[in-house]
Structure formats: C-alpha cells, structure tokens
Coordinates of C-alpha atoms and ligand atoms in Angstrom, one line a residue:
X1 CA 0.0 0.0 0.0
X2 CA 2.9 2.2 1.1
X3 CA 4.8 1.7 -2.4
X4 CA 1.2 2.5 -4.6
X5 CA 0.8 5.6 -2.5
X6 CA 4.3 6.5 -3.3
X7 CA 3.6 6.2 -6.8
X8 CA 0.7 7.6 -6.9
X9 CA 2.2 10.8 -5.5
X10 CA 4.9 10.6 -7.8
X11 CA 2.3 10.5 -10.2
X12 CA 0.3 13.3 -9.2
X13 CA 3.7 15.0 -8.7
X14 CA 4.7 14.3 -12.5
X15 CA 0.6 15.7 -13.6
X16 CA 0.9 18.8 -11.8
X17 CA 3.8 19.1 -13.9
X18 CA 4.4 21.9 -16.4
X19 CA 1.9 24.7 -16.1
X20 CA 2.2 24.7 -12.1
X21 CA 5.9 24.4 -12.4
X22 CA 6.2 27.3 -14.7
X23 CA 4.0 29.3 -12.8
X24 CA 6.1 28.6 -9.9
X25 CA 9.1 29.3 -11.9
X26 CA 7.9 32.8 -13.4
X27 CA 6.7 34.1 -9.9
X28 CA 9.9 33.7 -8.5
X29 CA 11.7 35.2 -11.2
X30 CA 9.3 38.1 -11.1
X31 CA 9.9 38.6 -7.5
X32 CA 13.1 41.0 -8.1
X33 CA 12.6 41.3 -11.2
X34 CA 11.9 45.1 -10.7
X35 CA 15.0 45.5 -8.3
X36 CA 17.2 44.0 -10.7
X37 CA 16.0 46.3 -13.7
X38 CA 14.6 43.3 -16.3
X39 CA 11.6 45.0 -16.5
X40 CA 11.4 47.4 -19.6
X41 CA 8.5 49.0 -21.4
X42 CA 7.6 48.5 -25.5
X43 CA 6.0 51.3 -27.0
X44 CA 3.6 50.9 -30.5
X45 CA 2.1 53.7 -32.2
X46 CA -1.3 54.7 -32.4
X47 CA -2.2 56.4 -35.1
X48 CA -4.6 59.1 -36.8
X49 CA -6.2 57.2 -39.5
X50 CA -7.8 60.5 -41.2
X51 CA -4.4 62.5 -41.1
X52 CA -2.5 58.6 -41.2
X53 CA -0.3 60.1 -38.7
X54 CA 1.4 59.1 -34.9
X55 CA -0.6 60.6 -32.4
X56 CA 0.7 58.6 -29.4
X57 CA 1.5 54.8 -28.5
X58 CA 0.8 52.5 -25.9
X59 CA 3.2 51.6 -23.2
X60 CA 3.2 47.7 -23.1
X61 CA 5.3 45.7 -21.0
X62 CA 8.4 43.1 -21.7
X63 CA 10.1 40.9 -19.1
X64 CA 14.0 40.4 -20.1
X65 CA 14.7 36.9 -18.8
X66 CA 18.5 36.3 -17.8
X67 CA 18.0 32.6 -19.0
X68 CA 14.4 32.8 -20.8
X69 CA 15.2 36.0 -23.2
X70 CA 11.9 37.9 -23.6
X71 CA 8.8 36.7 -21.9
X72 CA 5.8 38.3 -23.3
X73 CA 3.7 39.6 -21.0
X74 CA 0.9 37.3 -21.8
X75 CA 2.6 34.4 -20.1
X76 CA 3.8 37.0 -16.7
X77 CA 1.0 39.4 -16.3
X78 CA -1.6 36.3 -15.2
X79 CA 1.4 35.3 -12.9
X80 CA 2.0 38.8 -11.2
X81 CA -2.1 38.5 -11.0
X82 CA -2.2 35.9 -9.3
X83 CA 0.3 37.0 -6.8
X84 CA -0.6 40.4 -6.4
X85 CA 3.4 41.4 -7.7
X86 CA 0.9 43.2 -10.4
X87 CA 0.5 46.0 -8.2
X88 CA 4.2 47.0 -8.0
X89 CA 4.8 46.2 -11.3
X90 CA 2.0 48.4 -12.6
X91 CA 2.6 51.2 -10.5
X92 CA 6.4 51.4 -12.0
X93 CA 5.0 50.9 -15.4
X94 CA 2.7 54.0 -15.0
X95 CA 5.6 56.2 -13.7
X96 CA 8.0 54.5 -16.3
X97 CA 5.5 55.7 -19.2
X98 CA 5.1 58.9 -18.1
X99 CA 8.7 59.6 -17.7
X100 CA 9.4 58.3 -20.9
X101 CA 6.6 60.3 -22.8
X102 CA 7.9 63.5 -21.2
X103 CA 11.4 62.7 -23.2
X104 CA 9.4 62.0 -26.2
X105 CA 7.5 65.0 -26.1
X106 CA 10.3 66.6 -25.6
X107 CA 12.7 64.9 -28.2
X108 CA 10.1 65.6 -31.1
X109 CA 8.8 69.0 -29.7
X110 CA 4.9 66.4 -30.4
X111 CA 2.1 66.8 -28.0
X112 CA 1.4 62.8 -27.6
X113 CA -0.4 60.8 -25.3
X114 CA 0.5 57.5 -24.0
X115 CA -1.7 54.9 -22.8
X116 CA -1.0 52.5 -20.0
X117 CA -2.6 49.4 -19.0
X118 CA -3.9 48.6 -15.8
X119 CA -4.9 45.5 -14.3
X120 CA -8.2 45.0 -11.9
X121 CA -6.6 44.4 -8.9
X122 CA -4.3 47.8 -9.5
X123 CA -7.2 49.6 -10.9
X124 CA -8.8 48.5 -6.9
X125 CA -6.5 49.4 -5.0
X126 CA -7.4 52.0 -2.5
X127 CA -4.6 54.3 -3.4
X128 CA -4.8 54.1 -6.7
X129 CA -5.8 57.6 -7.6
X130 CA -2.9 59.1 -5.7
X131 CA -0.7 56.6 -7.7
X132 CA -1.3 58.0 -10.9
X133 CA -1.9 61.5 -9.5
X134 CA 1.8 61.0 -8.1
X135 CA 3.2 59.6 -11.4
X136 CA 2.5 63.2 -13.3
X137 CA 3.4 65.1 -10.5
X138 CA 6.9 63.7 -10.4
X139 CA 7.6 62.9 -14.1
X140 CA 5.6 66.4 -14.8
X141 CA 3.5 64.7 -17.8
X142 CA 0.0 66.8 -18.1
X143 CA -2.3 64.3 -17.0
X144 CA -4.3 64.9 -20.4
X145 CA -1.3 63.3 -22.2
X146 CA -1.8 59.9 -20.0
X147 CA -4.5 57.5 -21.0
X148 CA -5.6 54.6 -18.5
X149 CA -6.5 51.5 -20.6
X150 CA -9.1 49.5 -17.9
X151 CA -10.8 45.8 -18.9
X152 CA -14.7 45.8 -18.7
X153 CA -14.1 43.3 -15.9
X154 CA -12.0 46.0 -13.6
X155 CA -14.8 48.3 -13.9
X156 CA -17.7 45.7 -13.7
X157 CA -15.8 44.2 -10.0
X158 CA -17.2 47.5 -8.0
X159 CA -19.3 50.0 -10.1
X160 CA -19.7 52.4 -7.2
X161 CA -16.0 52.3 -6.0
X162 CA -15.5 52.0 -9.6
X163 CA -17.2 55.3 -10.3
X164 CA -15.4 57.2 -7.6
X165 CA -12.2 56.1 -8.9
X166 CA -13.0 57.3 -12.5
X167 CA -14.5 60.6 -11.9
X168 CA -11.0 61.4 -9.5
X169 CA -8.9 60.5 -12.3
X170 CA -11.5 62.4 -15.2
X171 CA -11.5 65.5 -12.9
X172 CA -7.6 65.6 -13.1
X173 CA -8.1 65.3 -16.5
X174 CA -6.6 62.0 -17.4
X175 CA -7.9 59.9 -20.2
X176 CA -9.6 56.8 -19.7
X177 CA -10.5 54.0 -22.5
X178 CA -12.1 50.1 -22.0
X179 CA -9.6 48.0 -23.8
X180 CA -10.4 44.7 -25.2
X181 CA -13.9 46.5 -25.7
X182 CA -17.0 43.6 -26.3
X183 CA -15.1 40.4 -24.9
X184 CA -16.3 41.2 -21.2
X185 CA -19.4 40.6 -19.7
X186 CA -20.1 44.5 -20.1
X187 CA -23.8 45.9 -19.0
X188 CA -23.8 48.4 -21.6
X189 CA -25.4 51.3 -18.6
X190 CA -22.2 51.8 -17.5
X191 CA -21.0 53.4 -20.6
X192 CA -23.4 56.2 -19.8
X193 CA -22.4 56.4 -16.2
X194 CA -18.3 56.6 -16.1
X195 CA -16.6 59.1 -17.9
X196 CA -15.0 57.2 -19.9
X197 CA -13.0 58.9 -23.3
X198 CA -12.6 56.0 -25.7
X199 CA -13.2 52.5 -26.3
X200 CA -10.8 50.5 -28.1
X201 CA -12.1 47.5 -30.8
X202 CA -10.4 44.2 -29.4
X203 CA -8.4 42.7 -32.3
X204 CA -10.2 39.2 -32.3
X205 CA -13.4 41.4 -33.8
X206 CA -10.3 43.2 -36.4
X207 CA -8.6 40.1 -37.4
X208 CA -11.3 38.6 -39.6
X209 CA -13.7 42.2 -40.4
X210 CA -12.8 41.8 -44.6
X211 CA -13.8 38.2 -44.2
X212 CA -16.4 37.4 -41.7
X213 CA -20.0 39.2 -42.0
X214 CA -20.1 39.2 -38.0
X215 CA -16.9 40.7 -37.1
X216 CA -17.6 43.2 -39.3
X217 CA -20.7 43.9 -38.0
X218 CA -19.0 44.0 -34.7
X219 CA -16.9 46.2 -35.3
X220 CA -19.7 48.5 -37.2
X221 CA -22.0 48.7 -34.1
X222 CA -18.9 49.7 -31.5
X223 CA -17.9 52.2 -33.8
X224 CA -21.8 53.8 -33.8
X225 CA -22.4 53.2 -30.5
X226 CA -19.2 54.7 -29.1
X227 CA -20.0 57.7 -31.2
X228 CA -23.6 58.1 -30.2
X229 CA -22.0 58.1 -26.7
X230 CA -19.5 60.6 -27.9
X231 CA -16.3 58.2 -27.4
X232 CA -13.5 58.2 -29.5
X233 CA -13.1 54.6 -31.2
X234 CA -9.3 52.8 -31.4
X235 CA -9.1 49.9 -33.5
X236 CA -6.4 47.7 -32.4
X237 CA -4.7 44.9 -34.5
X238 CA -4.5 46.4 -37.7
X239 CA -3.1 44.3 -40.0
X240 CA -4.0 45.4 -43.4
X241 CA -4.1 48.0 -45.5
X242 CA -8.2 47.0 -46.1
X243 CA -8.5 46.5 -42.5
X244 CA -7.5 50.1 -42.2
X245 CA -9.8 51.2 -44.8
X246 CA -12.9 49.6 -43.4
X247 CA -11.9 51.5 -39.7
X248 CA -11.2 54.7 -41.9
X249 CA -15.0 54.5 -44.0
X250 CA -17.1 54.3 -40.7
X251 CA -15.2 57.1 -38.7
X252 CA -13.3 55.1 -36.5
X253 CA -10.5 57.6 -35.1
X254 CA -7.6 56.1 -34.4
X255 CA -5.6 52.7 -35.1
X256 CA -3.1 50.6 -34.4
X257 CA -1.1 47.6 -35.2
X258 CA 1.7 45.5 -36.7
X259 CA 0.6 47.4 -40.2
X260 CA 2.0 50.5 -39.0
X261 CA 4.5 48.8 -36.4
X262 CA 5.3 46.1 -33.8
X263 CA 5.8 47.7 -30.1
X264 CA 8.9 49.1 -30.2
X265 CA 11.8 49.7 -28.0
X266 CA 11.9 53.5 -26.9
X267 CA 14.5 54.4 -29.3
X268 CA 13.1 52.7 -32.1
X269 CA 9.9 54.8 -31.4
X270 CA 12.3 58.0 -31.6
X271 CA 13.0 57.1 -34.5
X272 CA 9.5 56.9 -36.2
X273 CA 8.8 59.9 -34.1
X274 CA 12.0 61.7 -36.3
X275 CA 10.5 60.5 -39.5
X276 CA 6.9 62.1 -38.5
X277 CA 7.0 65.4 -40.2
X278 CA 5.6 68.1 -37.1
X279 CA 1.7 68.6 -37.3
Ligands
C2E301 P1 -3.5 44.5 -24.9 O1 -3.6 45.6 -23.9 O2 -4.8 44.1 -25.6 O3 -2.4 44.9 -25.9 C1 -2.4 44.7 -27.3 C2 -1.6 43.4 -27.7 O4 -1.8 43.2 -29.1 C3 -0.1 43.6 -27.5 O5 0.3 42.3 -27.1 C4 0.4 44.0 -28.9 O6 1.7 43.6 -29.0 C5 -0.5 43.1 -29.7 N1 -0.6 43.6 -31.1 C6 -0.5 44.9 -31.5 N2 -0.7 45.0 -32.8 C7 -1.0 43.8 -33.3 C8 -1.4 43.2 -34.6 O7 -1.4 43.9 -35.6 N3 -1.7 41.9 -34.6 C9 -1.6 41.1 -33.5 N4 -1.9 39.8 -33.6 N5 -1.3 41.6 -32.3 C10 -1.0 42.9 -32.1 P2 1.4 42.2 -25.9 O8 2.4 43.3 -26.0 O9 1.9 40.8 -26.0 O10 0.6 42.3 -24.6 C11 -0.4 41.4 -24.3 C12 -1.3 41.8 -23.2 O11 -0.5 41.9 -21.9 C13 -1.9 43.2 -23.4 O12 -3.0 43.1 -24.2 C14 -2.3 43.6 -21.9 O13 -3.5 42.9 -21.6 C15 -1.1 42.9 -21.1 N6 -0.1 43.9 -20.8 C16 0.9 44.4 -21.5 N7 1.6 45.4 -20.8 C17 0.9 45.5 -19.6 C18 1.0 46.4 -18.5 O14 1.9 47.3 -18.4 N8 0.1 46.3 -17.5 C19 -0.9 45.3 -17.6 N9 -1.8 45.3 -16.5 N10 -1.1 44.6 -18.6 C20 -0.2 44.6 -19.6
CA302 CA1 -4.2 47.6 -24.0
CA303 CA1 -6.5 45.5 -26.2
CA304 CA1 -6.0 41.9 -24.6

C-alpha cells in the first residue's frame, strides 16, 4: 500500500507538472525582477487614420529573462495576478511611461499621449488615484497626455468604488478607455455612467472584419455606439491596409497595429517619431 501511494504521489507529482511548475518558476523570477531592472517597457504607435499620422503609442510591458530571453507579457502578467506582484509592477510601469513620454515629447517637440494598461486588482487598489496623480506630479507629464486603458471586468468588479475612482482621475483630466472592448461581460449602462473617453475594438473582432460578416458587423455597431455616446473609437490589431480602410469609411478615429509597427523599444519609437513630419 505504502509503495502505490508513493507512486501515486509521484504520479500526481509528474501531472501537476508543467503549467504549475512554470508558474512557480515565473513568480519567483518576477519577484526582483523590478530590483534587478529586467523589466522594460515596448512602446507601439497609435495612429490618426484620417491624417494617417502618430498621435501617441501605448506603453506595453516586456520581461527580459537572464535565461528565458523575452517573456511576453501574456505568459507574466496572469502570474503577477495571481500574486498580487501586479500591483508593483503596474505602478512602476505607469511612472516608467510617463517619464518616458515626457522625453518623447520633448525629443520631437509632439504633444502625444500615451496609454497604460492597468490590471483590476491595481485599478482596486485604494490608493490608486494618488498613484497616478503621483506619477505626473513627479515625471511632470500633463495628465491629459496619460490614458488609463481598464478591462470591462475591472470596472464591472465594484461600479460604485469604480465610479469614484473614475471621476478622480476624469476630474484631473486623465484619459480613460475600456480596452479589449466587447469580450467582457459588459452591462452596456455603464458606458453612460463613467466618464470614460474611448473605447478601443479588441483585435479578435479586427482580425477577420474583410472576411467574416459578423466581425464586421461587430466592429460596425462599436464604432456607432461609441459615437452616439461621444467616445472616440481605437481599432487595435491592424493588420491590413483593407483592415485600415474599413476603420477609416465608418469614422473610426484612431488605429493601431503590426501594419504600421510592432511595439517598439523607446529608441526605435524615436526614430518613427523623427520621421513624422511636425503637425
Ligand atoms: P492588450 O492591452 O490588448 O495589448 C495589445 C496586444 O496586441 C499587445 O500584445 C500587442 O503587441 C498586440 N498587437 C499589437 N498590434 C497587433 C497586430 O497587428 N496583430 C496582433 N496579432 N497583435 C497585435 P502584448 O504586448 O503581448 O501584450 C499582451 C497583453 O498583456 C496586453 O494586451 C495587456 O493585456 C497585457 N499587458 C501588457 N503590458 C501591460 C502592463 O503594463 N500592465 C498590464 N496590466 N497589462 C499589460
Ligand atoms: Ca491595452
Ligand atoms: Ca486590447
Ligand atoms: Ca488583450
């Protein structure tokens, strides 16, 4: 009996295996990770599609691995999560972005906005506000030159602390968009309720708009509802040149994607920045 348990905890041992291991793996490489600098922040372009030029960019995260090169952030965000290291992490991404847009600003003489993402849990937090009000103050970005980019399922957690915390940051005149818009559970009321600026088209709707009837119809209705509610509309995961034409015909604002460019390092995004002719 003894020997069958053992094997049948080597078993279990062996099943639990991979996905619990590397999750183990990855939160213990993320704690320090910060510390020892590994962090670093991507920036892609978002662009006017009218006057097809950069307006701005949004900051997303890469975590350089000594042993595991770059881990995209769709295998460490879920991690940090999970162990609440999210809330650190964010926090130095929001300061990191400002910073960094101040230099870019600076650098092409542009008035851009950059757009961070925030995770529920940080978006929750009960210092949040002062977070981001504390990120501009010492990076001196104007606050309508950061965008907070918020899942339907942060705001959907706590409408009413949800609310409070989204009229704060409106009234210092930060700009808020849902990301990932239509793949939450979203009541549709709350659009009318939080001042929100923008909701950007998740790019599984994108992907297939020239090809698949739905999608585009998707993609049709955001783009008139958000305008009814007088949003501005990003479509993300532009591809294509007919992609970007379909976006362009129905008044969708702005766009981004690997057609225009991948998330680049900051210099790389200097350099695109150079090669935009001033406004
Ligand atoms: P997201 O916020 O929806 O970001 C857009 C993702 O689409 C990015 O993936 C971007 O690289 C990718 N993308 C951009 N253009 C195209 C395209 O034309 N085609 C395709 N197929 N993909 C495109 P990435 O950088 O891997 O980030 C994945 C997710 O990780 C983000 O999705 C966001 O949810 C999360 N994330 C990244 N940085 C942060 C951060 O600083 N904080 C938090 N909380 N989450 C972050
Ligand atoms: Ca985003
Ligand atoms: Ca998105
Ligand atoms: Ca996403």
């Amino acid at each position: 009996a003894k020997q069958a348990g053992r094997g049948a905890y080597q078993f279990f041992n062996e099943e639990m295996n991979a996905a619990a291991h590397e999750r183990l793996h990855l939160e213990n490489g993320l704690r320090g990770a910060l510390e020892r600098g590994e962090l670093e922040l991507y920036y892609q372009p978002k662009v006017d599609i009218k006057q097809r030029r950069v307006v701005g960019c949004e900051a997303l995260l890469r975590w350089n691995h000594p042993k595991l090169g770059i881990v995209s952030p769709v295998r460490f965000i879920p991690v940090a999560e999970e162990c609440g290291l999210i809330v650190p992490i964010g926090d130095w991404a929001l300061r990191e972005a400002c910073r960094q847009m101040l230099e870019f600003q600076r650098s092409s003489g542009q008035n851009l906005v950059v757009a961070v993402n925030v995770s529920a849990l940080q978006f929750t937090q009960r210092n949040f506000v002062d977070s981001v009000r504390q990120a501009l103050d010492e990076t001196g970005l104007t606050p309508q030159c950061l965008e907070l980019e918020l899942t339907e399922s942060a705001l959907m957690k706590d409408t009413d602390g949800a609310l409070d915390t989204l009229k704060a940051l409106s009234d210092m005149g930060v700009r808020l968009a849902v990301d990932d818009f239509g793949t939450g559970y979203s009541s549709l009321s709350y659009l009318k309720r939080f001042p929100i600026n923008c909701l950007k088209i998740d790019k599984g709707f994108v992907r297939d708009l020239e090809t698949d009837v739905d999608d585009a119809a998707i993609v049709n209705a955001v783009i008139n509802l958000a305008h009814s509610l007088r949003l501005t509309v990003v479509g993300e995961g532009v591809e294509t040149e007919g992609q970007l034409q379909f976006l362009l015909e129905r008044g969708c604002e702005e766009a981004q994607g690997f057609y225009f460019d991948q998330p680049l390092r900051a210099e790389a995004f200097q350099t695109v920045l150079r090669n935009t002719p001033p406004a």
